[in-house]
C-alpha cells in the first residue's frame, strides 16, 4: 500500500484520533447561533468537524478542500498554526474523506482560502480561546495572564499546562460562534513557507494516485466507443479472456472494460478489443468548429439578462461593434486520470483525485445502488487538475469493475487518448460587444451578449448522473439538466459584467442547451473569454478616444484597489504611452495591458504583455508577462505568486495554441501531436508583485490571472500588428491573415 492508503486507513479507526471522528451537519445548531457563520462553517458548524487536538501533541486538521498542485494544504496549515500558535510540525492534515471530513463541496472557483481557510481560521481561533479558558481554570489565573507558545500555555507566575494536557473529547464538541478574536499580529501567515507537497513530487517518491500500489491489485482499461453516444453492438469477449494475464472482461450495456494481472497486459487486451468491438454511431457531431459557431445562435437557449444599468449620459458619437470567439479547450492533464477502487464486505472504498469528494459520492451512490455510508471517497492527489477533467469519470469506471470483482483492488488508468477524447472540455463561446463613446471619449453605452454551453456538469446534482460511464450502462442514466452557475460568480457569464463604471450597460447570456460535445468546468469557466472580449474592446475604445490604454482604464474605474493593481503593473513594466508597434531584427513588437477582478468577487489582477511576431511565419512569442495582484491578506506570498505565474503560463498556452480538433467522426486529438500546448522554450519571463492588505479578508487567487493574461497578450498582438485578431487561439495562420487584411486596407 502507498503511504496515503495507510493514512486513510488509520484515520478510519476511531481511537487513532483519541476523539470521535464523525460529525453531523445539524441545521438546528445554526438556528441557535445569533451570527452568520463565515465561509464553509455555515454548512459545517461543529468545531470538531474541523479540528482535533490529541493528547500526543498533534493537531489533526480535517479540511474539505483538496490539494491538486495549488499549495492549499500548506496555506491551510499556516492558518491553523498561526491562530492556534503551534509549530507547523505538530499539524497533521487528513486527506479529504467522505464521512470524515467536512463537506465543502467542490474545490473550485478559487474558494479554498476564501471559504475553507476562513472557516479553519475561525475554528482555530475559537479552539485557542476554549483551551485558554480551560487553562485559566486549571491554573487558577485570569486568561489575560496566559500566553501560548507551540501549544504550551504559561502564566506570569510560572505555572504551565498545554493543549495536549487539557485535551478532552468534549471540548470541541460544540457549534462555532465566531466570537473568538482573530489574531492581528501574524507569525506564520504572510510567510513563504515551503510547500509540504513538493518534496515527494520533485524527488520521485510516490505522490499521486497514479503511484499507489495495493496487495493483490489488478489493472483495468476501458474500451471507449469511436464517438460520443455510440452503442455497443457486439464484441468477442471469449477471445479476449484467453489472452495472457487477462482475468475477466466486464460488460454492462455499452460499458466495456478488461481486467488483467499486469498493466501492460490490460493495455494489450484493450487494443485488441478496440478492433473486435462493433458500434452503432450517433453521427450527430458538428462538422467543425466554424460549423458549430454558425449553429450556436440558432440553437435553443435559455436567455438571461445578468447585468443591466441605465443612467443619464451624453449622446453617443462613436459606436464600436465586435465579435469574439473562443474554441473548445482541453484540460490536457500531463498525467491521465486514474483511480483505485476496492469493494470489501459491502463497502466500496475509492482513492481519487476528484476535486469534490461529496458531490462525486452522490453520483456514485446513484449508479452503484449502494447506500451513501457504504461508498467512501478518499482524496489522493493526481498529476493535473484545475477543472473537471476525467478524474470523476475514472472513479466510476474503477467502481463498476470493483463491484463485479469484490475483494480485489482495481487500478483503472486512462490512456492519453482517453483523456483527450473523453474528458469534458471547456465550452466554446461567442461574445458580441457593442460600445459607444461620447464626444469627450467617455463610455456611455455598453452591451455584452454571449452564447455558450454550460460550464459545469460536475457530479452531485439532485437529478441525473454526470459521470461518463453511467450513460453507457445497460440501464443508462440521463445527464443532469443543463444550467448555469448563478451570478455573481457566474458560469458562462463569469466576469461578463464589467467592473468598469459605464452609464448604461446590458449583459445577456444565451445558455445553449444542445451539447454535441461534452463540456464542464475548465479553470476560470467563462471568465477567460469574457475578459478577453471586454479588455480587447477597452483597448479599441482607448484607441478611438486617443487615450493611453492605462489611463483609459483608470478613467472608467471607481474601485481604488482596481486602480492600484493597474498602476502597479504599469510601474513594473515601465509603461509608456503607445503610439505604434515597433520592429526589431525583422520582428514586430507590441505591448498590451488588461485587468479584471476575478468573478468581481476575488483577486484583482492587472497584466502587461510584451510580444514579438515573425511576420513571415506568423509565430507569436510572448517575451514578458508582468502581473500585479491584490488578494487581500496574503497567507503564503510564494504560493500566491505560484498561482498567478502558473495561470499566466497556462493562459499563454490557451491564447496562442489550444483548440480541440473534431469533426463528424469524433474527437481528432489522440496525442500531444494532435493538441499543441506551449513548450518550455516558449515560456515567457514572468514577473509578479503582490499588494498585501493585512486588514482585508483573503480573496481567492487561483484563477485570477488567466483572463487578464490572455487579454494582455491579445492587446499586445493587436498593438504589434496594427490589426486585431478576434478569434482564439492567435495562430500563425490568423496572424498572416491579419497582416494581409491590413495590407489590403492600407
XYZ file of C-alpha atoms in Angstrom, residues 19-615:
597
model
C -11.509 11.601 19.849
C -14.643 10.852 17.893
C -14.087 11.446 14.203
C -17.642 11.697 12.969
C -19.627 14.884 12.752
C -23.185 15.841 11.985
C -24.459 18.681 9.901
C -27.233 19.897 12.158
C -29.194 22.860 10.782
C -30.733 23.271 14.235
C -27.318 24.285 15.528
C -27.226 27.100 13.025
C -30.586 28.319 14.241
C -29.145 28.606 17.757
C -26.353 30.889 16.557
C -27.132 34.575 16.506
C -24.343 35.221 13.998
C -23.972 34.287 10.367
C -21.141 31.779 10.095
C -18.479 32.670 7.503
C -17.294 30.511 4.617
C -17.666 26.766 4.929
C -18.529 26.971 8.632
C -22.102 27.693 7.554
C -22.555 24.138 6.309
C -20.252 22.517 8.871
C -20.763 24.411 12.155
C -19.308 21.867 14.602
C -15.779 22.783 15.725
C -14.764 19.134 15.928
C -15.634 18.670 12.283
C -12.537 20.804 11.574
C -10.051 20.191 14.368
C -8.935 17.603 16.892
C -6.183 18.215 19.430
C -4.668 14.934 20.507
C -3.021 14.061 23.830
C 0.149 13.091 21.935
C 0.785 16.701 20.901
C -0.653 16.597 17.403
C -3.267 18.902 15.874
C -5.375 16.956 13.391
C -6.940 19.117 10.694
C -9.933 17.923 8.687
C -10.397 20.068 5.586
C -12.901 19.592 2.778
C -10.801 21.466 0.203
C -8.342 19.252 -1.631
C -4.779 19.653 -2.849
C -4.155 19.375 -6.579
C -0.996 21.386 -7.008
C -2.228 24.790 -5.876
C -0.475 24.584 -2.490
C -3.666 24.746 -0.446
C -2.501 22.151 2.102
C 0.424 24.343 3.126
C -1.692 27.502 3.270
C -4.349 25.863 5.454
C -1.638 24.554 7.770
C -0.290 28.092 8.096
C -3.714 29.399 9.055
C -4.162 26.785 11.771
C -0.601 27.154 13.075
C -0.960 30.919 13.312
C -4.325 31.010 15.061
C -3.549 28.127 17.452
C 0.036 29.309 17.970
C 1.612 25.920 17.312
C 4.520 24.833 15.135
C 3.705 23.521 11.676
C 5.377 20.237 12.586
C 2.534 19.497 15.010
C -0.158 19.685 12.323
C -1.422 16.567 10.571
C -3.623 17.167 7.528
C -6.126 14.403 6.783
C -6.898 13.661 3.104
C -10.458 14.758 2.386
C -12.594 11.683 3.015
C -16.375 11.327 2.835
C -17.945 10.627 6.207
C -14.883 12.044 7.950
C -14.055 15.470 6.539
C -16.369 18.493 6.443
C -18.435 18.702 3.290
C -17.056 21.720 1.429
C -18.433 20.657 -1.929
C -16.001 21.128 -4.812
C -12.544 22.656 -4.564
C -13.075 25.182 -7.334
C -13.645 28.825 -8.123
C -10.589 29.998 -6.132
C -12.595 29.470 -2.942
C -10.287 27.318 -0.811
C -8.837 30.169 1.253
C -11.874 32.401 0.932
C -14.284 29.727 2.229
C -12.310 26.822 3.701
C -9.480 28.974 5.000
C -11.735 31.425 6.803
C -13.660 28.510 8.341
C -10.450 26.961 9.677
C -9.215 30.332 10.852
C -12.322 30.927 12.965
C -12.407 27.319 14.191
C -8.751 27.540 15.253
C -9.221 30.903 16.953
C -12.214 29.560 18.865
C -10.318 26.407 19.833
C -7.457 28.567 21.164
C -9.915 30.591 23.240
C -11.585 27.452 24.623
C -8.267 25.923 25.663
C -7.085 29.179 27.246
C -10.285 29.315 29.292
C -9.689 25.728 30.411
C -6.083 26.535 31.262
C -7.152 29.553 33.312
C -9.467 27.340 35.388
C -6.791 24.658 35.775
C -4.027 27.075 36.766
C -6.238 29.424 38.772
C -5.197 32.577 36.913
C -7.019 35.026 34.592
C -6.928 34.333 30.852
C -5.256 37.705 30.364
C -2.154 36.399 32.169
C -1.715 33.424 29.856
C 0.490 33.087 26.796
C 0.763 30.278 24.261
C 3.920 29.054 22.577
C 3.782 25.971 20.399
C 0.731 24.747 22.285
C 2.354 25.196 25.707
C 0.319 27.542 27.911
C 2.163 29.566 30.559
C 1.127 32.089 33.210
C 3.085 35.040 34.533
C 3.750 33.230 37.817
C 5.496 30.337 36.065
C 2.646 27.835 36.093
C 2.073 25.925 32.849
C -0.027 23.377 31.046
C -0.674 22.613 27.387
C -3.328 21.930 24.796
C -2.366 18.259 24.963
C -2.689 18.018 28.728
C -6.113 19.657 28.608
C -7.369 17.712 25.590
C -10.793 16.195 26.124
C -13.225 14.752 23.624
C -15.971 17.114 24.722
C -14.089 20.418 24.468
C -14.635 20.994 20.755
C -17.965 19.186 20.524
C -19.861 22.427 20.134
C -21.064 24.685 17.334
C -18.872 27.569 16.236
C -19.836 31.053 17.367
C -17.088 33.120 15.633
C -16.946 35.208 18.812
C -13.257 34.471 19.394
C -10.987 37.262 18.122
C -8.759 36.516 15.136
C -5.066 37.219 15.525
C -3.834 40.554 14.222
C -0.091 40.065 14.640
C 0.810 37.069 12.498
C 3.796 34.779 12.920
C 3.159 32.179 10.201
C 0.516 33.793 7.985
C 2.211 36.033 5.445
C 5.388 33.953 5.210
C 6.544 31.944 2.202
C 6.584 28.593 3.974
C 7.933 25.766 1.830
C 5.109 23.688 0.439
C 4.650 20.303 2.065
C 3.509 18.624 -1.173
C 6.603 19.459 -3.212
C 9.395 17.186 -1.842
C 7.806 13.905 -2.946
C 6.978 15.331 -6.372
C 10.492 16.540 -7.179
C 12.301 13.529 -5.692
C 10.319 10.830 -7.490
C 8.713 9.446 -4.348
C 5.066 8.293 -4.535
C 2.972 11.444 -4.657
C -0.006 10.793 -6.883
C -2.880 8.353 -7.134
C -1.100 7.066 -10.240
C 1.735 5.916 -7.915
C -0.427 3.962 -5.480
C 0.041 0.214 -5.038
C -2.012 -2.297 -3.063
C -1.516 -6.011 -2.363
C -3.289 -8.123 -4.964
C -4.098 -5.093 -7.109
C -5.405 -5.762 -10.616
C -5.131 -3.407 -13.586
C -8.022 -2.356 -15.810
C -8.688 -0.426 -19.002
C -11.954 0.753 -20.527
C -12.746 0.391 -24.227
C -14.478 3.571 -25.384
C -16.651 3.947 -28.487
C -15.327 5.813 -31.544
C -17.556 8.835 -30.828
C -19.986 10.102 -28.177
C -23.413 8.482 -27.826
C -22.411 5.326 -29.744
C -23.958 1.961 -28.782
C -22.007 -1.295 -28.459
C -23.483 -3.916 -30.767
C -21.175 -6.897 -30.274
C -17.708 -7.968 -29.131
C -15.965 -11.346 -28.842
C -15.338 -11.433 -25.095
C -14.211 -15.068 -25.071
C -11.322 -14.318 -27.422
C -10.053 -11.515 -25.157
C -10.334 -13.591 -21.981
C -7.927 -16.136 -23.499
C -5.178 -13.517 -23.750
C -2.178 -13.729 -21.355
C -2.860 -12.253 -17.926
C -6.470 -11.329 -18.619
C -8.667 -12.010 -15.573
C -12.065 -11.007 -16.918
C -13.882 -8.760 -19.354
C -16.604 -6.652 -17.736
C -19.522 -5.575 -19.888
C -22.591 -3.658 -18.788
C -24.540 -2.413 -21.799
C -22.075 -0.305 -23.788
C -19.623 -0.051 -20.891
C -16.762 -2.388 -21.717
C -13.598 -2.987 -19.674
C -10.811 -5.529 -19.378
C -9.057 -6.575 -16.155
C -5.578 -8.135 -16.111
C -2.832 -9.143 -13.712
C -0.393 -6.582 -15.106
C -0.840 -3.167 -16.645
C 0.797 -3.938 -19.991
C -1.476 -6.991 -20.319
C -4.536 -4.795 -19.785
C -3.298 -2.344 -22.432
C -2.655 -5.118 -24.964
C -6.124 -6.543 -24.356
C -7.670 -3.085 -24.639
C -6.098 -2.551 -28.064
C -7.262 -5.969 -29.234
C -10.803 -5.364 -28.044
C -10.967 -1.999 -29.849
C -10.560 -3.911 -33.117
C -13.190 -6.523 -32.223
C -15.910 -4.224 -30.872
C -18.669 -3.128 -33.266
C -20.565 0.082 -32.553
C -23.624 1.913 -33.792
C -22.661 5.573 -34.146
C -24.960 8.516 -33.447
C -23.453 10.628 -36.282
C -24.610 13.842 -34.618
C -21.415 15.866 -34.220
C -20.845 19.208 -35.980
C -18.563 19.050 -38.992
C -16.079 21.517 -37.480
C -15.675 24.352 -35.001
C -16.687 27.005 -37.577
C -19.789 24.922 -38.302
C -20.621 24.869 -34.588
C -20.149 28.635 -34.322
C -22.620 29.036 -37.204
C -25.148 26.821 -35.404
C -24.815 28.335 -31.929
C -27.004 31.371 -32.492
C -29.801 29.207 -33.917
C -29.767 26.630 -31.109
C -32.369 26.613 -28.353
C -31.089 28.633 -25.421
C -32.134 29.879 -22.011
C -31.682 33.645 -22.163
C -30.914 35.713 -19.091
C -30.142 39.380 -18.546
C -27.397 39.109 -15.948
C -26.485 42.753 -15.661
C -28.345 45.919 -16.591
C -27.793 49.558 -15.768
C -29.477 52.667 -17.139
C -28.464 56.174 -16.259
C -28.151 59.690 -17.649
C -25.382 60.120 -20.186
C -24.187 62.264 -23.045
C -25.133 61.391 -26.593
C -23.002 58.720 -28.226
C -20.842 59.949 -31.094
C -18.983 56.743 -31.938
C -20.080 53.092 -31.622
C -17.805 50.074 -31.952
C -19.055 46.545 -32.585
C -17.019 43.362 -32.424
C -17.489 39.599 -32.200
C -15.028 37.438 -30.246
C -14.796 33.641 -30.204
C -13.137 31.032 -28.025
C -12.838 27.340 -29.056
C -13.349 24.185 -27.024
C -10.262 23.739 -24.834
C -8.994 20.543 -23.194
C -7.583 20.267 -19.694
C -4.673 18.340 -21.166
C -3.581 16.881 -17.828
C 0.016 15.670 -18.049
C -0.860 12.500 -16.142
C -4.036 10.823 -17.479
C -6.781 10.203 -14.927
C -6.502 7.287 -12.529
C -8.441 5.792 -9.605
C -8.316 2.759 -7.331
C -11.483 1.012 -6.155
C -11.811 -1.762 -3.592
C -15.121 -3.465 -2.763
C -14.883 -5.397 0.501
C -17.641 -6.580 2.861
C -20.229 -4.454 1.097
C -18.165 -1.246 1.370
C -16.739 0.489 -1.698
C -13.556 2.453 -0.976
C -12.243 4.708 -3.704
C -8.993 6.643 -3.978
C -9.383 9.536 -6.389
C -8.041 12.927 -7.436
C -11.518 14.374 -7.889
C -11.990 17.962 -6.716
C -15.284 17.157 -4.967
C -15.444 14.091 -2.739
C -19.036 14.528 -1.544
C -20.610 15.553 -4.885
C -18.787 12.643 -6.514
C -20.174 10.249 -3.917
C -23.698 11.491 -4.683
C -23.492 10.275 -8.285
C -21.620 7.091 -7.382
C -24.398 6.151 -4.956
C -26.967 6.589 -7.736
C -25.047 4.495 -10.232
C -23.799 1.734 -7.953
C -27.040 1.374 -5.999
C -25.174 1.368 -2.683
C -26.045 3.283 0.500
C -24.104 6.513 0.946
C -22.321 5.238 4.054
C -21.041 2.251 2.061
C -19.282 4.445 -0.528
C -16.121 6.077 0.824
C -14.189 8.518 -1.374
C -10.646 9.306 -0.219
C -8.701 12.083 -1.906
C -5.296 11.299 -3.338
C -3.692 13.964 -5.474
C -3.453 13.429 -9.223
C -0.892 14.851 -11.632
C -3.022 17.560 -13.161
C -6.445 19.065 -12.432
C -7.861 22.613 -12.462
C -11.376 21.757 -13.507
C -13.422 18.681 -14.257
C -11.039 16.562 -16.295
C -11.538 12.800 -16.351
C -10.896 12.492 -12.602
C -14.540 11.991 -11.649
C -15.309 9.639 -14.535
C -12.380 7.306 -13.927
C -13.657 6.656 -10.388
C -16.947 5.231 -11.671
C -15.028 3.157 -14.236
C -12.993 1.612 -11.420
C -16.011 1.212 -9.115
C -18.078 -0.657 -11.713
C -15.252 -3.155 -12.139
C -14.569 -3.447 -8.395
C -18.255 -4.169 -7.787
C -18.036 -7.012 -10.314
C -14.844 -8.315 -8.625
C -15.310 -7.857 -4.868
C -12.235 -8.334 -2.714
C -9.776 -7.210 -5.402
C -8.303 -3.674 -5.526
C -8.790 -2.367 -9.067
C -6.469 0.256 -10.542
C -8.085 1.977 -13.513
C -5.765 4.164 -15.586
C -6.956 6.173 -18.573
C -4.715 6.320 -21.629
C -3.666 9.591 -23.248
C -6.248 9.003 -25.985
C -8.980 8.516 -23.375
C -8.062 11.792 -21.701
C -8.128 13.831 -24.893
C -11.256 12.257 -26.367
C -13.433 11.757 -23.299
C -12.733 14.454 -20.741
C -15.332 17.265 -20.557
C -13.934 20.300 -22.366
C -14.113 23.980 -21.627
C -17.037 25.295 -23.683
C -16.697 27.166 -26.962
C -18.069 30.719 -26.766
C -19.215 33.609 -28.958
C -19.252 37.111 -27.475
C -20.628 40.231 -29.116
C -19.854 43.652 -27.654
C -21.310 46.995 -28.749
C -19.794 50.027 -27.021
C -20.302 53.740 -27.530
C -18.252 56.835 -26.702
C -19.419 60.407 -26.280
C -17.605 63.459 -27.657
C -15.334 63.567 -24.590
C -14.175 59.961 -25.048
C -16.261 58.605 -22.183
C -18.019 55.222 -22.481
C -21.751 55.948 -22.363
C -23.229 52.639 -23.525
C -22.102 49.013 -23.315
C -23.830 45.833 -24.482
C -22.274 42.393 -23.930
C -24.057 39.371 -25.419
C -22.692 35.841 -25.205
C -23.556 32.356 -26.480
C -22.162 29.313 -24.715
C -22.885 25.843 -23.407
C -22.840 25.352 -19.669
C -19.519 25.486 -17.833
C -20.349 22.947 -15.160
C -21.695 19.429 -15.475
C -19.981 18.224 -12.323
C -21.394 15.349 -10.265
C -23.688 15.967 -7.330
C -26.846 17.395 -8.871
C -30.240 16.427 -7.451
C -31.361 14.728 -10.648
C -29.470 12.833 -13.341
C -25.959 11.432 -13.222
C -22.990 13.325 -14.629
C -20.422 10.522 -14.687
C -19.462 9.345 -18.166
C -19.882 5.582 -17.766
C -23.375 5.949 -16.285
C -24.686 6.984 -19.708
C -23.457 3.763 -21.371
C -24.818 1.143 -18.966
C -27.485 -1.411 -19.857
C -29.841 0.724 -17.774
C -28.356 4.116 -18.573
C -28.721 7.257 -16.506
C -29.566 10.616 -18.044
C -27.244 13.578 -17.514
C -28.438 16.307 -15.183
C -30.339 19.186 -16.801
C -28.090 21.907 -18.200
C -27.882 25.057 -16.106
C -25.621 27.952 -15.300
C -23.899 28.830 -12.043
C -25.830 31.838 -10.679
C -24.368 35.296 -10.554
C -22.430 36.953 -9.042
C -19.936 34.088 -9.509
C -21.499 33.046 -12.813
C -20.659 30.267 -15.238
C -20.513 31.156 -18.933
C -21.249 34.729 -17.821
C -18.457 34.800 -15.222
C -16.801 38.236 -15.440
C -19.201 39.252 -18.209
C -20.379 42.195 -16.088
C -17.527 44.745 -16.289
C -16.082 46.244 -13.125
C -15.773 49.468 -15.085
C -18.380 52.163 -14.453
C -20.478 52.839 -17.562
C -23.598 54.990 -17.596
C -25.591 52.337 -19.455
C -24.836 48.660 -19.766
C -26.612 45.398 -20.521
C -25.230 41.858 -20.338
C -27.208 38.985 -21.913
C -26.340 35.308 -21.526
C -27.643 32.759 -24.054
C -27.168 29.355 -22.388
C -27.292 26.769 -25.189
C -28.998 23.543 -24.148
C -27.864 21.302 -27.026
C -24.423 19.907 -26.189
C -22.889 17.798 -29.003
C -19.505 17.875 -27.270
C -19.418 17.167 -23.565
C -18.317 20.248 -21.616
C -17.813 21.180 -17.996
C -15.611 23.225 -15.709
C -12.229 24.329 -17.053
C -10.204 26.783 -14.970
C -11.935 30.237 -14.881
C -15.065 28.949 -16.678
C -16.404 31.797 -18.844
C -14.086 34.434 -17.365
C -11.253 33.596 -19.752
C -13.303 34.511 -22.838
C -15.304 37.334 -21.263
C -12.228 39.183 -20.015
C -10.543 38.622 -23.385
C -13.507 40.279 -25.101
C -14.023 43.112 -22.599
C -10.367 44.090 -22.390
C -9.907 43.871 -26.158
C -12.839 46.237 -26.605
C -11.436 48.579 -23.946
C -8.241 48.860 -25.997
C -10.248 49.533 -29.170
C -12.182 52.257 -27.360
C -8.999 53.791 -25.952
C -7.569 53.961 -29.448
C -10.658 55.733 -30.821
C -10.706 58.089 -27.833
C -6.972 58.711 -28.343
C -6.288 57.981 -24.687
C -3.473 55.798 -23.356
C -4.869 52.318 -22.541
C -3.704 52.512 -18.918
C -5.244 55.942 -18.389
C -8.418 54.929 -20.224
C -8.982 52.097 -17.769
C -8.270 54.310 -14.779
C -10.740 56.876 -16.124
C -13.524 54.282 -16.146
C -12.917 52.768 -12.699
C -14.002 53.821 -9.222
C -12.626 50.847 -7.254
C -9.314 52.078 -5.805
C -7.920 48.564 -5.410
C -8.519 48.002 -9.119
C -6.732 51.239 -9.907
C -3.852 50.261 -7.642
C -3.057 46.982 -9.440
C -3.214 48.731 -12.825
C -0.910 51.497 -11.625
C 1.467 48.987 -10.031
C 1.791 46.772 -13.116
C 2.344 49.844 -15.306
C 5.214 50.822 -12.998
C 6.622 47.282 -13.047
C 6.644 47.203 -16.846
C 7.801 50.835 -17.209
C 4.723 51.529 -19.301
C 4.913 54.396 -21.795
C 2.150 55.842 -23.932
C 1.859 53.675 -27.021
C 1.762 55.181 -30.475
C 2.590 52.352 -32.860
C 4.241 48.973 -32.969
C 7.984 48.748 -33.428
C 10.307 46.455 -35.350
C 13.455 44.757 -34.151
C 15.552 42.333 -36.186
C 12.704 41.923 -38.640
C 10.155 41.098 -35.907
C 7.115 43.141 -34.963
C 6.966 44.132 -31.311
C 3.940 45.093 -29.265
C 2.783 45.665 -25.735
C -0.660 45.299 -24.164
C -2.375 45.717 -20.822
C -5.506 44.164 -19.319
C -7.298 43.991 -15.967
C -10.012 42.025 -14.160
C -11.254 41.285 -10.689
C -11.948 37.554 -10.845
C -15.722 36.941 -10.619
C -15.904 40.603 -9.493
C -15.549 38.965 -6.057
C -12.000 37.653 -5.762
C -8.439 38.645 -6.604
C -7.623 41.832 -8.522
C -5.083 41.233 -11.308
C -3.615 43.569 -13.910
C -1.227 42.284 -16.575
C 1.153 43.707 -19.150
C 2.385 41.524 -22.020
C 5.262 42.043 -24.427
C 5.227 40.111 -27.708
C 7.393 39.616 -30.757
C 5.878 38.414 -34.037
C 7.649 36.937 -37.024
C 5.688 38.455 -39.949
